[in-house]
Short mmCIF file of C-alpha atoms in Angstrom, two decimals:
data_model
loop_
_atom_site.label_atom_id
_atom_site.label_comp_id
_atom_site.label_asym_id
_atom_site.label_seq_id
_atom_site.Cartn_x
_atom_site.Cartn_y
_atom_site.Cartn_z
CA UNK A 1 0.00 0.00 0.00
CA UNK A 2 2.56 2.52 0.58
CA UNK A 3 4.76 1.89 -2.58
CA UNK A 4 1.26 2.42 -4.02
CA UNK A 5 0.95 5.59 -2.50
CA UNK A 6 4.74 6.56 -3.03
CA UNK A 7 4.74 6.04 -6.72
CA UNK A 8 1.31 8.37 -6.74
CA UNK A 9 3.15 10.82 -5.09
CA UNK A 10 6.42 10.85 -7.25
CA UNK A 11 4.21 10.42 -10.26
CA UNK A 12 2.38 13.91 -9.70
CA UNK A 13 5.93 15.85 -8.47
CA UNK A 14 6.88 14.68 -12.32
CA UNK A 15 3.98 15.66 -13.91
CA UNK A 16 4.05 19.16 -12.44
CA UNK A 17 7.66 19.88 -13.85
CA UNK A 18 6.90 20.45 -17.42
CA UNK A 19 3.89 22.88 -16.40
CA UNK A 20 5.61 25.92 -16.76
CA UNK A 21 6.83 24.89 -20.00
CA UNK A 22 3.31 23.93 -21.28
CA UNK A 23 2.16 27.22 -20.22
CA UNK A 24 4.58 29.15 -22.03
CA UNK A 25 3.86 27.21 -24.98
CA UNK A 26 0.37 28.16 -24.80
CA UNK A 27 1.06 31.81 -24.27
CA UNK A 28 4.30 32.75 -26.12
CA UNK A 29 4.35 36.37 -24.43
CA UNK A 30 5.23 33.99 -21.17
CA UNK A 31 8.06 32.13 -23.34
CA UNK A 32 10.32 35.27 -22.65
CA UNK A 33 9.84 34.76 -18.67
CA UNK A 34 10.79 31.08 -19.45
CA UNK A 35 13.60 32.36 -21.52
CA UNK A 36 14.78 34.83 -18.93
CA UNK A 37 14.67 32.10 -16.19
CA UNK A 38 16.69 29.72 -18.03
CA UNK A 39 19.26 32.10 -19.04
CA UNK A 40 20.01 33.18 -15.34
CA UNK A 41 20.25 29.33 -14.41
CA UNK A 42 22.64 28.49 -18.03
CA UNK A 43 24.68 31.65 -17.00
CA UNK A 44 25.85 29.99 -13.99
CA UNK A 45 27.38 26.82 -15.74
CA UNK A 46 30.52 26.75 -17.80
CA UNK A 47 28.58 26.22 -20.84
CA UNK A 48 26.29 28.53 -20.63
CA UNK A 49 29.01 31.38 -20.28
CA UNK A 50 31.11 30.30 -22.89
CA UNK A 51 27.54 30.73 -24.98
CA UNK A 52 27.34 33.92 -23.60
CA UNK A 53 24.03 33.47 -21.91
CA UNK A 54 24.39 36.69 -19.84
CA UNK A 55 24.18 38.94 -23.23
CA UNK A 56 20.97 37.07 -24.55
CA UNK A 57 18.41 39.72 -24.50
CA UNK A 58 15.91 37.79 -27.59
CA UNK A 59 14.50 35.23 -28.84
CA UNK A 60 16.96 35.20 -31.98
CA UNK A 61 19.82 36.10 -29.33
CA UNK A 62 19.26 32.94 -27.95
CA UNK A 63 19.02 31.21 -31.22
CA UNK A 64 22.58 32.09 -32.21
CA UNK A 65 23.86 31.80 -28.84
CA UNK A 66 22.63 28.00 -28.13
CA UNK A 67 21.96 26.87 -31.82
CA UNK A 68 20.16 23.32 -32.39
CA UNK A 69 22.52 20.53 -31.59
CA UNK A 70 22.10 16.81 -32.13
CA UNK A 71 22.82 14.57 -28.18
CA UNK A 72 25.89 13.48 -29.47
CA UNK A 73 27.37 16.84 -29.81
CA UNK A 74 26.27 17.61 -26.44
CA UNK A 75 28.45 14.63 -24.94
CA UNK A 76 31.20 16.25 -24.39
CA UNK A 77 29.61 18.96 -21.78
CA UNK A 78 27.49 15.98 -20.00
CA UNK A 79 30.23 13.98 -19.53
CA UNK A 80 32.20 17.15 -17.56
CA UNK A 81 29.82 17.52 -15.90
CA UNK A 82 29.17 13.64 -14.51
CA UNK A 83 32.92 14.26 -13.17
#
């Protein structure tokens, strides 16, 4: 009974994390709050301030700073960080 009730549990804490991310999908002027929040967090890692996630100010800014990359080109910064 209480594996029961402690996969219910765990099953709604991970079914709230992509809300704000839904949201801002349904209301794109709330994707630049999203935006903003995610560039204070990436501007604390390595990566992110090599990207230069402290001068994104845009939508396109953000484009050119953290273009589209495939998970194996993204290896490299995991694995640093699993160290």
């Amino acid at each position: 009974m209480m594996e029961a009730e402690a996969m219910k549990a765990a099953i709604e804490k991970l079914s709230a994390l992509p809300q704000p991310w839904q949201l801002a999908l349904a209301n794109p002027a709330a994707q630049a709050g999203v935006r903003e929040t995610l560039l204070s967090i990436y501007s604390l890692t390595a990566y992110g301030k090599a990207c230069g996630a402290q001068g994104v100010s845009s939508a396109e800014d953000y484009r050119k700073a953290f273009p589209v990359m495939t998970c194996e080109a993204y290896r490299p910064h995991i694995q640093r960080g699993m160290v």
